[in-house]
Amino acid sequence: MQLLTVKFNQIASAIDATNAQIAALQAKLSELQEHQQQLLSVEQACQSALAQVGTALAMLNHVDPAEILTFKAAVEAQFGTDAIAFLEPTTPAPAEQIEPEPNEPTAPEPATTADTNPPIDVEATPEPAAPSEPEPAPEPDIEQALANMPLPTLRSLAKSKKVDARGTAANITRRLKAIVTPADLRAIW
C-alpha cells in the first residue's frame, strides 16, 4: 500500500502546482486584457487627434497656406518639450484577481457646441502664382497606398518603422497607417 500512497501524494502535488500555474496565468491574462483595453483607448484617442490635425491642416490650407509650417512646428514642439515629461508610463501592478473584469473602451467625449467656435465662412481669392513655381505633387492617400502594397513590402516597411510585421496585410496596414508619411511612400515607389 505504501506505493499507492506515494503515487497519490505525487499526483496531489502535481495538481497543486498546476493550479498555482493556472492562477498565475489567469492573473497575467487579466493584466494583458487590461493593457489591451488601455491600448485600444489610446489608439482611439490618437486616431481622433490625427483626424483633428487633418481637419486643421485643411482649414489652414484654405485660409492661409503660408502658416502650415508654423502649425507643423507647433505640433512638433509638443514632442520636443517638457510637455510630455510629466506623463510617465504606468507599470501594471500585479493582478490579484483571478477572473478579469471586462472594461468598456472609453472614447473621448465629443465637444459641445459651447466648446467650439462656429465655423467662419471664408471665401479665398487665389493669388496669381509665379510662373516659375512648380505645383507640388498631390499627397498620396496613405491608407489606399498601404492597402495596395504586396505583403512583403508591407512587412519590410513595418520593420523599418519598428512596428510588428507579423500578421495579415490588413493588420499590418492598420498598424502603419497612422505613422507612415507620404515621404515614406515616395521612398518605396
Short mmCIF file of C-alpha atoms in Angstrom, two decimals:
data_model
loop_
_atom_site.label_atom_id
_atom_site.label_comp_id
_atom_site.label_asym_id
_atom_site.label_seq_id
_atom_site.Cartn_x
_atom_site.Cartn_y
_atom_site.Cartn_z
CA MET A 1 0.00 0.00 0.00
CA GLN A 2 2.95 2.34 0.54
CA LEU A 3 3.45 2.57 -3.24
CA LEU A 4 -0.08 3.89 -3.88
CA THR A 5 0.18 6.49 -1.12
CA VAL A 6 3.41 7.87 -2.59
CA LYS A 7 1.85 7.95 -6.07
CA PHE A 8 -1.28 9.65 -4.70
CA ASN A 9 0.85 12.32 -2.96
CA GLN A 10 2.85 12.91 -6.15
CA ILE A 11 -0.32 13.42 -8.17
CA ALA A 12 -1.77 15.72 -5.48
CA SER A 13 1.45 17.78 -5.55
CA ALA A 14 1.31 17.95 -9.36
CA ILE A 15 -2.32 19.11 -9.17
CA ASP A 16 -1.41 21.81 -6.64
CA ALA A 17 1.48 23.00 -8.81
CA THR A 18 -0.75 23.06 -11.91
CA ASN A 19 -3.45 25.01 -10.04
CA ALA A 20 -0.83 27.54 -8.97
CA GLN A 21 0.31 27.88 -12.59
CA ILE A 22 -3.30 28.33 -13.73
CA ALA A 23 -3.85 31.07 -11.14
CA ALA A 24 -0.66 32.84 -12.24
CA LEU A 25 -1.66 32.57 -15.91
CA GLN A 26 -5.14 33.91 -15.13
CA ALA A 27 -3.59 36.88 -13.32
CA LYS A 28 -1.28 37.52 -16.27
CA LEU A 29 -4.23 37.21 -18.67
CA SER A 30 -6.12 39.79 -16.63
CA GLU A 31 -3.15 42.19 -16.78
CA LEU A 32 -2.80 41.70 -20.54
CA GLN A 33 -6.51 42.23 -21.17
CA GLU A 34 -6.46 45.43 -19.14
CA HIS A 35 -3.40 46.64 -21.04
CA GLN A 36 -5.09 45.76 -24.32
CA GLN A 37 -8.13 47.86 -23.34
CA GLN A 38 -5.84 50.76 -22.46
CA LEU A 39 -4.10 50.45 -25.82
CA LEU A 40 -7.46 50.46 -27.58
CA SER A 41 -8.44 53.66 -25.78
CA VAL A 42 -5.10 55.25 -26.65
CA GLU A 43 -5.43 54.19 -30.28
CA GLN A 44 -8.92 55.71 -30.49
CA ALA A 45 -7.66 58.96 -28.95
CA CYS A 46 -4.71 59.02 -31.38
CA GLN A 47 -7.00 58.41 -34.37
CA SER A 48 -9.27 61.22 -33.19
CA ALA A 49 -6.29 63.55 -32.74
CA LEU A 50 -4.99 62.69 -36.22
CA ALA A 51 -8.40 63.42 -37.71
CA GLN A 52 -8.48 66.78 -35.92
CA VAL A 53 -4.97 67.62 -37.16
CA GLY A 54 -6.09 66.73 -40.69
CA THR A 55 -9.12 68.99 -40.38
CA ALA A 56 -6.97 71.81 -39.01
CA LEU A 57 -4.50 71.40 -41.88
CA ALA A 58 -7.27 71.50 -44.47
CA MET A 59 -8.75 74.64 -42.89
CA LEU A 60 -5.34 76.28 -42.61
CA ASN A 61 -4.53 75.41 -46.21
CA HIS A 62 -7.79 77.06 -47.25
CA VAL A 63 -7.33 80.20 -45.12
CA ASP A 64 -3.56 80.79 -45.12
CA PRO A 65 -1.31 78.08 -46.62
CA ALA A 66 1.79 80.03 -45.61
CA GLU A 67 1.08 79.22 -41.95
CA ILE A 68 1.21 75.43 -42.43
CA LEU A 69 4.89 75.32 -41.46
CA THR A 70 4.10 77.28 -38.28
CA PHE A 71 1.39 74.75 -37.43
CA LYS A 72 3.77 71.86 -38.14
CA ALA A 73 6.40 73.41 -35.86
CA ALA A 74 3.78 73.81 -33.11
CA VAL A 75 2.79 70.15 -33.40
CA GLU A 76 6.42 69.01 -33.40
CA ALA A 77 7.09 71.18 -30.36
CA GLN A 78 4.60 69.06 -28.41
CA PHE A 79 7.00 66.14 -28.78
CA GLY A 80 10.20 68.03 -28.07
CA THR A 81 9.32 69.92 -24.91
CA ASP A 82 8.76 69.06 -21.30
CA ALA A 83 5.02 68.87 -22.01
CA ILE A 84 5.29 65.09 -22.19
CA ALA A 85 7.76 64.75 -19.32
CA PHE A 86 5.07 64.61 -16.66
CA LEU A 87 3.31 61.76 -18.47
CA GLU A 88 5.13 58.76 -17.10
CA PRO A 89 4.12 55.35 -18.42
CA THR A 90 2.28 53.26 -15.90
CA THR A 91 3.64 49.92 -14.88
CA PRO A 92 0.89 47.42 -14.30
CA ALA A 93 0.60 46.27 -10.70
CA PRO A 94 0.48 42.54 -10.13
CA ALA A 95 -3.10 41.42 -10.54
CA GLU A 96 -4.66 39.76 -7.55
CA GLN A 97 -7.94 38.84 -9.23
CA ILE A 98 -8.31 35.50 -10.90
CA GLU A 99 -11.14 36.46 -13.23
CA PRO A 100 -10.67 39.58 -15.36
CA GLU A 101 -13.33 42.22 -15.23
CA PRO A 102 -14.23 43.40 -18.74
CA ASN A 103 -13.71 47.10 -19.28
CA GLU A 104 -15.51 49.04 -21.94
CA PRO A 105 -13.13 51.15 -24.04
CA THR A 106 -13.58 54.82 -23.40
CA ALA A 107 -13.72 57.22 -26.28
CA PRO A 108 -13.03 60.92 -25.96
CA GLU A 109 -16.18 62.87 -25.21
CA PRO A 110 -17.41 64.91 -28.16
CA ALA A 111 -17.07 68.64 -27.86
CA THR A 112 -20.29 70.53 -27.18
CA THR A 113 -21.26 73.48 -29.27
CA ALA A 114 -20.34 75.75 -26.36
CA ASP A 115 -16.77 74.39 -26.51
CA THR A 116 -16.29 75.03 -30.20
CA ASN A 117 -16.31 78.16 -32.23
CA PRO A 118 -18.85 78.42 -35.02
CA PRO A 119 -17.37 77.91 -38.48
CA ILE A 120 -16.35 81.04 -40.30
CA ASP A 121 -17.35 81.24 -43.94
CA VAL A 122 -14.29 82.48 -45.77
CA GLU A 123 -14.08 82.99 -49.47
CA ALA A 124 -10.50 82.78 -50.57
CA THR A 125 -9.37 84.72 -53.59
CA PRO A 126 -6.48 82.96 -55.22
CA GLU A 127 -3.33 84.96 -55.71
CA PRO A 128 -1.67 84.63 -59.07
CA ALA A 129 1.11 82.10 -58.81
CA ALA A 130 4.56 82.95 -60.02
CA PRO A 131 5.18 81.14 -63.30
CA SER A 132 8.49 79.69 -62.08
CA GLU A 133 6.98 77.86 -59.07
CA PRO A 134 6.12 74.25 -59.88
CA GLU A 135 2.92 72.94 -58.36
CA PRO A 136 3.53 70.49 -55.51
CA ALA A 137 2.67 66.89 -56.27
CA PRO A 138 -0.57 65.77 -54.65
CA GLU A 139 -0.10 63.83 -51.44
CA PRO A 140 -0.89 60.12 -51.86
CA ASP A 141 -3.72 58.55 -49.89
CA ILE A 142 -1.64 56.66 -47.32
CA GLU A 143 -4.29 54.11 -46.37
CA GLN A 144 -5.05 53.32 -50.03
CA ALA A 145 -1.35 53.06 -50.87
CA LEU A 146 -0.77 50.67 -47.98
CA ALA A 147 -3.79 48.59 -48.98
CA ASN A 148 -2.35 48.20 -52.50
CA MET A 149 1.12 47.13 -51.32
CA PRO A 150 2.15 43.50 -51.53
CA LEU A 151 2.57 41.76 -48.18
CA PRO A 152 6.40 41.50 -48.37
CA THR A 153 6.63 45.27 -48.99
CA LEU A 154 4.28 45.96 -46.06
CA ARG A 155 6.39 43.76 -43.79
CA SER A 156 9.58 45.50 -44.90
CA LEU A 157 8.03 48.92 -44.26
CA ALA A 158 6.73 47.79 -40.85
CA LYS A 159 10.21 46.58 -39.85
CA SER A 160 11.78 49.86 -40.99
CA LYS A 161 9.23 51.77 -38.86
CA LYS A 162 9.86 49.40 -35.90
CA VAL A 163 6.27 48.12 -35.97
CA ASP A 164 5.21 44.49 -35.57
CA ALA A 165 5.48 42.99 -39.08
CA ARG A 166 3.58 39.81 -38.26
CA GLY A 167 0.01 39.07 -39.26
CA THR A 168 -2.19 39.73 -42.23
CA ALA A 169 -1.79 42.62 -44.65
CA ALA A 170 -4.88 44.27 -43.12
CA ASN A 171 -3.41 44.09 -39.60
CA ILE A 172 -0.04 45.46 -40.71
CA THR A 173 -1.79 48.24 -42.67
CA ARG A 174 -3.83 49.15 -39.59
CA ARG A 175 -0.63 49.48 -37.55
CA LEU A 176 1.19 51.51 -40.20
CA LYS A 177 -1.44 53.95 -41.43
CA ALA A 178 -1.01 56.35 -38.50
CA ILE A 179 2.79 56.53 -38.70
CA VAL A 180 3.64 56.28 -42.39
CA THR A 181 4.28 59.60 -44.14
CA PRO A 182 3.96 60.47 -47.82
CA ALA A 183 7.78 60.68 -47.89
CA ASP A 184 7.95 57.03 -46.74
CA LEU A 185 5.66 56.03 -49.60
CA ARG A 186 7.67 58.01 -52.15
CA ALA A 187 10.82 56.25 -50.93
CA ILE A 188 9.21 52.85 -51.57
CA TRP A 189 7.79 53.59 -55.00
#
